[in-house]
Amino acid sequence: MIILNRVYKSASLLFVLITCTQCAGSQQIDKKNPVEIKEAYFQRWISGVEGGGSGLMVYIEINENTDVQLEHAYFKGKKIKLDHKASELEYVGHYSVVSKRPELIMSDNPKEEFKNKLPDVEEKIPFKLKENECMISYIKNGKKGFFKLDNIVEKEMEAYPMQRRQ
């Protein structure tokens, strides 16, 4: 019984150590960027329509198309998906904050309150970044990697019109 207990504890400890080292090793940050960045900046935006929200857009322009696919930008505490058209050399990430809160159902009947939508919980980013730093996740040859961009420039805020043009 004592031997079985020791084997169980050793196996558990080994499992925990392997799991922790795998997690730590999976987020190695590359010293050199896998793509040449021509320009990287972000721009805040605000909607002129009530409930239209606000947010920011991240722009990353590369010098040439490569086999590297940029996936996400970790910027200002947010994880932002990067979109890319094959014919273009620019990746764009959109982050939106909807200013209109959904109505809550308040009722004496608890079953009615179950119809309330749960609030969206933002994923906490796994990096500690300075104010103007951005971490980029990418895929190259089926392997995921990360690299950091320093000094992301902020361009003038974009204010969208209050009404749609007719």
Coordinates of N, CA and C in Angstrom, one line a residue:
M1 N 0.8 -1.2 0.0 CA 0.0 0.0 0.0 C 0.9 1.3 0.0
I2 N 2.0 1.2 0.8 CA 2.9 2.4 0.8 C 3.5 2.6 -0.5
I3 N 3.9 1.5 -1.2 CA 4.6 1.6 -2.5 C 3.6 2.2 -3.5
L4 N 2.3 1.8 -3.5 CA 1.3 2.3 -4.4 C 1.1 3.8 -4.1
N5 N 1.1 4.2 -2.9 CA 0.9 5.6 -2.5 C 2.0 6.4 -3.1
R6 N 3.3 5.9 -2.9 CA 4.4 6.7 -3.4 C 4.4 6.8 -5.0
V7 N 4.0 5.7 -5.6 CA 4.0 5.7 -7.1 C 2.9 6.7 -7.5
Y8 N 1.8 6.7 -6.9 CA 0.7 7.6 -7.2 C 1.2 9.1 -7.0
K9 N 1.8 9.4 -5.9 CA 2.3 10.8 -5.7 C 3.4 11.2 -6.7
S10 N 4.3 10.2 -7.0 CA 5.4 10.5 -8.0 C 4.8 10.8 -9.4
A11 N 3.8 9.9 -9.8 CA 3.2 10.1 -11.1 C 2.4 11.4 -11.2
S12 N 1.8 11.8 -10.1 CA 1.0 13.1 -10.0 C 2.0 14.2 -10.2
L13 N 3.1 14.2 -9.4 CA 4.1 15.3 -9.5 C 4.7 15.4 -10.8
L14 N 5.0 14.3 -11.4 CA 5.6 14.2 -12.8 C 4.6 14.8 -13.8
F15 N 3.3 14.5 -13.7 CA 2.3 15.0 -14.6 C 2.2 16.5 -14.5
V16 N 2.2 17.0 -13.2 CA 2.1 18.5 -13.0 C 3.3 19.2 -13.6
L17 N 4.5 18.7 -13.3 CA 5.7 19.3 -13.9 C 5.7 19.3 -15.4
I18 N 5.3 18.2 -16.0 CA 5.3 18.2 -17.5 C 4.3 19.2 -18.0
T19 N 3.1 19.2 -17.4 CA 2.1 20.2 -17.9 C 2.5 21.6 -17.7
C20 N 3.2 22.0 -16.6 CA 3.6 23.3 -16.4 C 4.7 23.7 -17.4
T21 N 5.6 22.8 -17.6 CA 6.7 23.2 -18.5 C 6.3 23.3 -20.0
Q22 N 5.3 22.5 -20.4 CA 4.7 22.6 -21.7 C 4.0 23.9 -21.9
C23 N 3.3 24.4 -20.9 CA 2.6 25.7 -21.1 C 3.6 26.8 -21.2
A24 N 4.7 26.8 -20.4 CA 5.7 27.9 -20.4 C 6.4 27.9 -21.7
G25 N 6.7 26.7 -22.2 CA 7.5 26.6 -23.4 C 6.8 26.9 -24.7
S26 N 5.4 26.9 -24.6 CA 4.7 27.1 -25.8 C 4.6 28.6 -26.2
Q27 N 5.0 29.5 -25.4 CA 4.9 30.9 -25.7 C 6.2 31.6 -25.8
Q28 N 7.1 31.0 -26.5 CA 8.4 31.6 -26.6 C 8.3 32.7 -27.6
I29 N 8.9 33.8 -27.3 CA 8.9 35.0 -28.1 C 10.1 35.1 -29.0
D30 N 9.9 35.3 -30.3 CA 11.0 35.3 -31.2 C 11.8 36.6 -31.1
K31 N 13.1 36.6 -31.1 CA 13.9 37.8 -31.1 C 13.8 38.6 -32.4
K32 N 13.7 37.8 -33.5 CA 13.7 38.5 -34.8 C 12.3 38.2 -35.4
N33 N 11.7 39.3 -36.0 CA 10.4 39.2 -36.7 C 10.5 38.2 -37.9
P34 N 9.5 37.3 -38.0 CA 9.5 36.4 -39.1 C 9.1 37.1 -40.4
V35 N 8.5 38.3 -40.3 CA 8.1 39.1 -41.5 C 8.7 40.5 -41.3
E36 N 8.9 41.2 -42.4 CA 9.4 42.5 -42.4 C 8.2 43.5 -42.3
I37 N 8.1 44.2 -41.2 CA 7.0 45.2 -41.0 C 7.4 46.5 -41.6
K38 N 6.5 47.0 -42.6 CA 6.7 48.3 -43.2 C 6.2 49.4 -42.3
E39 N 4.9 49.2 -41.7 CA 4.3 50.2 -40.8 C 3.4 49.5 -39.9
A40 N 3.3 49.9 -38.7 CA 2.3 49.4 -37.7 C 1.8 50.6 -36.9
Y41 N 0.5 50.7 -36.8 CA -0.1 51.8 -36.1 C -1.5 51.4 -35.6
F42 N -2.1 52.2 -34.8 CA -3.5 51.9 -34.4 C -4.3 53.2 -34.4
Q43 N -5.6 53.1 -34.5 CA -6.4 54.3 -34.6 C -7.7 54.0 -33.8
R44 N -8.0 54.9 -32.9 CA -9.3 54.8 -32.2 C -10.4 55.3 -33.1
W45 N -11.6 54.8 -32.8 CA -12.8 55.2 -33.6 C -14.0 55.3 -32.6
I46 N -14.9 56.2 -33.0 CA -16.1 56.3 -32.3 C -17.3 56.5 -33.3
S47 N -18.4 55.9 -33.0 CA -19.6 56.0 -33.8 C -20.4 57.2 -33.5
G48 N -20.9 57.8 -34.5 CA -21.8 59.0 -34.2 C -23.2 58.6 -34.0
V49 N -23.5 57.3 -34.0 CA -24.9 56.9 -33.8 C -25.0 56.3 -32.3
E50 N -26.2 56.6 -31.7 CA -26.4 56.2 -30.3 C -26.3 54.6 -30.3
G51 N -25.6 54.1 -29.4 CA -25.4 52.6 -29.3 C -24.5 52.0 -30.3
G52 N -23.9 52.9 -31.1 CA -23.0 52.4 -32.2 C -21.6 51.9 -31.6
G53 N -21.3 52.4 -30.5 CA -20.1 51.9 -29.8 C -18.8 52.7 -30.2
S54 N -17.7 52.1 -29.8 CA -16.4 52.7 -30.1 C -15.4 51.6 -30.1
G55 N -14.1 51.9 -30.3 CA -13.1 50.9 -30.3 C -11.8 51.3 -30.9
L56 N -11.0 50.4 -31.3 CA -9.8 50.7 -32.0 C -9.5 49.7 -33.1
M57 N -8.7 50.2 -34.0 CA -8.3 49.3 -35.2 C -6.8 49.3 -35.2
V58 N -6.2 48.1 -35.4 CA -4.8 47.9 -35.5 C -4.4 47.6 -36.9
Y59 N -3.5 48.3 -37.5 CA -3.0 48.1 -38.9 C -1.6 47.7 -38.9
I60 N -1.3 46.6 -39.6 CA 0.1 46.1 -39.7 C 0.3 45.9 -41.2
E61 N 1.2 46.7 -41.7 CA 1.6 46.5 -43.2 C 2.9 45.8 -43.3
I62 N 2.9 44.8 -44.1 CA 4.2 44.0 -44.3 C 4.8 44.4 -45.7
N63 N 6.1 44.1 -45.9 CA 6.7 44.5 -47.1 C 6.4 43.6 -48.3
E64 N 6.2 42.3 -48.0 CA 5.9 41.3 -49.1 C 5.2 40.1 -48.5
N65 N 4.4 39.5 -49.4 CA 3.7 38.3 -49.0 C 4.6 37.2 -48.7
T66 N 4.4 36.5 -47.6 CA 5.3 35.3 -47.3 C 4.4 34.2 -46.8
D67 N 5.0 33.1 -46.4 CA 4.3 32.0 -45.9 C 3.9 32.1 -44.4
V68 N 4.1 33.3 -43.8 CA 3.8 33.6 -42.5 C 2.4 34.2 -42.4
Q69 N 1.5 33.6 -41.6 CA 0.1 34.1 -41.4 C 0.0 34.7 -40.0
L70 N -0.2 36.1 -40.0 CA -0.4 36.7 -38.7 C -1.8 36.4 -38.2
E71 N -2.0 36.0 -37.0 CA -3.3 35.6 -36.4 C -3.9 36.7 -35.5
H72 N -3.2 37.0 -34.4 CA -3.8 37.9 -33.4 C -2.8 39.0 -33.0
A73 N -3.3 40.1 -32.6 CA -2.5 41.2 -32.0 C -3.0 41.3 -30.5
Y74 N -2.0 41.2 -29.6 CA -2.3 41.4 -28.2 C -1.9 42.8 -27.9
F75 N -2.9 43.7 -27.7 CA -2.6 45.1 -27.6 C -3.5 45.8 -26.7
K76 N -3.0 46.6 -25.8 CA -3.8 47.4 -24.8 C -4.7 46.5 -24.0
G77 N -4.2 45.3 -23.6 CA -4.9 44.3 -22.8 C -6.0 43.6 -23.5
K78 N -6.0 43.6 -24.8 CA -7.0 43.0 -25.7 C -6.4 42.0 -26.6
K79 N -7.1 40.9 -26.9 CA -6.7 40.0 -28.0 C -7.6 40.3 -29.2
I80 N -6.9 40.8 -30.3 CA -7.6 41.2 -31.5 C -7.2 40.4 -32.7
K81 N -8.3 39.8 -33.3 CA -8.0 38.9 -34.5 C -7.6 39.8 -35.6
L82 N -6.6 39.3 -36.4 CA -6.1 40.1 -37.5 C -6.7 39.5 -38.8
D83 N -7.2 40.3 -39.7 CA -7.8 39.9 -40.9 C -6.8 40.3 -42.0
H84 N -6.8 39.5 -43.1 CA -5.9 39.8 -44.2 C -6.5 39.3 -45.5
K85 N -6.4 40.2 -46.5 CA -6.8 39.8 -47.9 C -5.6 39.4 -48.6
A86 N -5.6 38.2 -49.3 CA -4.5 37.7 -50.0 C -3.8 38.6 -50.9
S87 N -4.6 39.5 -51.6 CA -4.0 40.4 -52.6 C -3.4 41.7 -51.9
E88 N -3.6 41.8 -50.6 CA -3.0 43.0 -50.0 C -1.9 42.7 -49.0
L89 N -1.1 43.7 -48.7 CA 0.0 43.5 -47.8 C -0.3 44.1 -46.4
E90 N -1.6 44.2 -46.0 CA -2.0 44.8 -44.8 C -2.9 43.9 -44.0
Y91 N -2.6 43.8 -42.7 CA -3.4 43.1 -41.8 C -4.2 44.1 -40.9
V92 N -5.5 43.9 -40.7 CA -6.3 44.8 -39.9 C -7.0 44.1 -38.8
G93 N -6.9 44.6 -37.6 CA -7.6 44.1 -36.5 C -8.6 45.1 -36.0
H94 N -9.8 44.6 -35.7 CA -10.9 45.4 -35.2 C -11.3 45.0 -33.8
Y95 N -11.3 46.0 -32.9 CA -11.8 45.8 -31.5 C -12.9 46.8 -31.3
S96 N -14.1 46.3 -30.9 CA -15.3 47.1 -30.7 C -15.8 47.0 -29.3
V97 N -16.3 48.1 -28.8 CA -17.0 48.1 -27.5 C -18.3 48.7 -27.8
V98 N -19.4 47.9 -27.5 CA -20.7 48.3 -27.8 C -21.2 49.1 -26.5
S99 N -21.7 50.3 -26.7 CA -22.0 51.1 -25.6 C -23.4 50.9 -25.0
K100 N -24.2 50.2 -25.8 CA -25.6 50.0 -25.4 C -25.6 48.6 -24.6
R101 N -26.1 48.7 -23.4 CA -26.2 47.5 -22.6 C -27.5 46.8 -22.8
P102 N -27.5 45.5 -22.9 CA -28.8 44.8 -23.1 C -29.7 44.9 -21.9
E103 N -31.0 44.9 -22.2 CA -32.0 45.0 -21.1 C -32.0 43.7 -20.3
L104 N -32.1 43.9 -19.0 CA -32.2 42.7 -18.1 C -33.6 42.4 -17.7
I105 N -34.0 41.2 -17.7 CA -35.3 40.8 -17.3 C -35.3 40.6 -15.8
M106 N -36.1 41.4 -15.1 CA -36.2 41.3 -13.7 C -37.7 40.8 -13.4
S107 N -37.8 39.7 -12.7 CA -39.1 39.1 -12.6 C -39.2 38.4 -11.2
D108 N -40.4 38.2 -10.8 CA -40.7 37.4 -9.6 C -40.4 35.9 -9.9
N109 N -40.6 35.6 -11.2 CA -40.4 34.2 -11.6 C -39.0 34.0 -12.1
P110 N -38.2 33.2 -11.3 CA -36.8 32.9 -11.7 C -36.6 32.3 -13.1
K111 N -37.6 31.6 -13.6 CA -37.5 31.0 -14.9 C -37.4 32.1 -16.0
E112 N -38.1 33.2 -15.7 CA -38.0 34.3 -16.7 C -36.6 35.0 -16.7
E113 N -36.0 35.0 -15.5 CA -34.6 35.7 -15.4 C -33.6 34.8 -16.1
F114 N -33.8 33.5 -16.3 CA -32.9 32.6 -17.0 C -32.7 33.0 -18.4
K115 N -33.6 33.8 -19.0 CA -33.5 34.3 -20.4 C -32.5 35.4 -20.5
N116 N -32.0 36.0 -19.4 CA -31.0 37.0 -19.5 C -29.7 36.4 -20.1
K117 N -29.1 37.2 -21.0 CA -27.8 36.7 -21.6 C -26.7 37.0 -20.7
L118 N -25.8 36.0 -20.5 CA -24.6 36.2 -19.7 C -23.7 37.3 -20.3
P119 N -23.0 38.0 -19.4 CA -22.1 39.1 -20.0 C -20.9 38.4 -20.6
D120 N -20.4 39.0 -21.7 CA -19.2 38.5 -22.3 C -18.0 38.8 -21.4
V121 N -17.2 37.7 -21.2 CA -16.0 37.9 -20.4 C -14.8 37.9 -21.3
E122 N -14.0 39.0 -21.3 CA -12.9 39.1 -22.1 C -11.7 38.2 -21.7
E123 N -11.1 37.6 -22.6 CA -9.9 36.7 -22.3 C -8.8 37.6 -21.9
K124 N -8.1 37.2 -20.8 CA -7.0 38.0 -20.3 C -5.8 37.6 -21.1
I125 N -5.0 38.6 -21.6 CA -3.9 38.3 -22.5 C -2.7 37.7 -21.6
P126 N -2.0 36.8 -22.2 CA -0.9 36.1 -21.5 C 0.4 36.9 -21.4
F127 N 0.4 38.2 -21.8 CA 1.7 38.9 -21.8 C 1.5 40.2 -21.0
K128 N 2.6 40.7 -20.5 CA 2.7 42.0 -19.8 C 3.4 42.9 -20.8
L129 N 2.6 43.9 -21.3 CA 3.1 44.8 -22.3 C 3.1 46.2 -21.8
K130 N 4.0 47.0 -22.3 CA 3.9 48.5 -22.1 C 2.8 49.1 -22.9
E131 N 2.6 50.4 -22.7 CA 1.5 51.1 -23.3 C 1.5 51.0 -24.8
N132 N 2.7 51.1 -25.5 CA 2.7 51.2 -26.9 C 3.3 49.9 -27.5
E133 N 3.3 48.8 -26.8 CA 3.9 47.5 -27.3 C 2.7 46.6 -27.7
C134 N 3.0 45.8 -28.7 CA 2.0 44.9 -29.3 C 2.7 43.5 -29.5
M135 N 2.1 42.5 -29.1 CA 2.5 41.1 -29.3 C 1.7 40.5 -30.5
I136 N 2.4 39.9 -31.4 CA 1.7 39.3 -32.6 C 1.9 37.8 -32.5
S137 N 0.8 37.1 -32.7 CA 0.9 35.6 -32.9 C 0.8 35.3 -34.3
Y138 N 1.6 34.3 -34.8 CA 1.6 34.0 -36.2 C 1.7 32.5 -36.3
I139 N 1.5 32.0 -37.6 CA 1.7 30.6 -37.9 C 2.7 30.6 -39.1
K140 N 3.7 29.7 -39.0 CA 4.7 29.6 -40.1 C 5.0 28.1 -40.1
N141 N 4.7 27.5 -41.3 CA 5.0 26.0 -41.5 C 4.2 25.2 -40.4
G142 N 3.0 25.6 -40.1 CA 2.2 24.8 -39.1 C 2.5 25.0 -37.7
K143 N 3.5 25.9 -37.4 CA 3.9 26.1 -36.0 C 3.6 27.5 -35.6
K144 N 3.1 27.6 -34.4 CA 2.7 28.9 -33.8 C 3.9 29.6 -33.2
G145 N 4.0 30.9 -33.4 CA 5.0 31.7 -32.7 C 4.5 33.1 -32.4
F146 N 5.4 33.8 -31.7 CA 5.0 35.2 -31.2 C 6.2 36.1 -31.4
F147 N 5.9 37.3 -31.8 CA 7.0 38.4 -31.8 C 6.4 39.7 -31.4
K148 N 7.3 40.6 -30.9 CA 6.8 41.8 -30.3 C 7.1 43.0 -31.2
L149 N 6.2 43.9 -31.3 CA 6.4 45.2 -32.0 C 6.4 46.3 -30.9
D150 N 7.4 47.1 -31.0 CA 7.6 48.2 -30.1 C 7.1 49.5 -30.7
N151 N 6.7 50.5 -29.9 CA 6.4 51.8 -30.4 C 5.3 51.8 -31.5
I152 N 4.2 51.2 -31.2 CA 3.0 51.3 -32.1 C 2.5 52.8 -32.1
V153 N 2.5 53.4 -33.2 CA 2.1 54.8 -33.3 C 0.5 54.9 -33.3
E154 N 0.0 55.9 -32.6 CA -1.4 56.2 -32.6 C -1.7 57.3 -33.6
K155 N -2.6 57.0 -34.6 CA -3.0 58.0 -35.6 C -4.3 58.7 -35.1
E156 N -4.6 59.8 -35.7 CA -5.8 60.6 -35.3 C -7.0 59.8 -35.2
M157 N -7.9 60.0 -34.2 CA -9.1 59.3 -34.0 C -10.1 59.5 -35.2
E158 N -10.8 58.5 -35.6 CA -11.7 58.5 -36.7 C -13.1 58.6 -36.0
A159 N -13.8 59.7 -36.4 CA -15.2 59.9 -35.9 C -16.1 59.6 -37.1
Y160 N -17.0 58.6 -36.9 CA -17.9 58.3 -38.0 C -19.1 59.2 -38.0
P161 N -19.7 59.5 -39.1 CA -20.9 60.4 -39.1 C -22.1 59.9 -38.3
M162 N -22.9 60.9 -38.0 CA -24.1 60.5 -37.2 C -25.2 59.9 -38.0
Q163 N -25.2 60.2 -39.3 CA -26.3 59.6 -40.2 C -25.6 59.0 -41.4
R164 N -26.3 58.0 -41.9 CA -25.8 57.4 -43.2 C -26.1 58.3 -44.3
R165 N -25.2 58.3 -45.3 CA -25.4 59.2 -46.4 C -26.5 58.6 -47.3
Q166 N -27.3 59.4 -47.9 CA -28.4 58.9 -48.7 C -28.2 59.1 -50.2

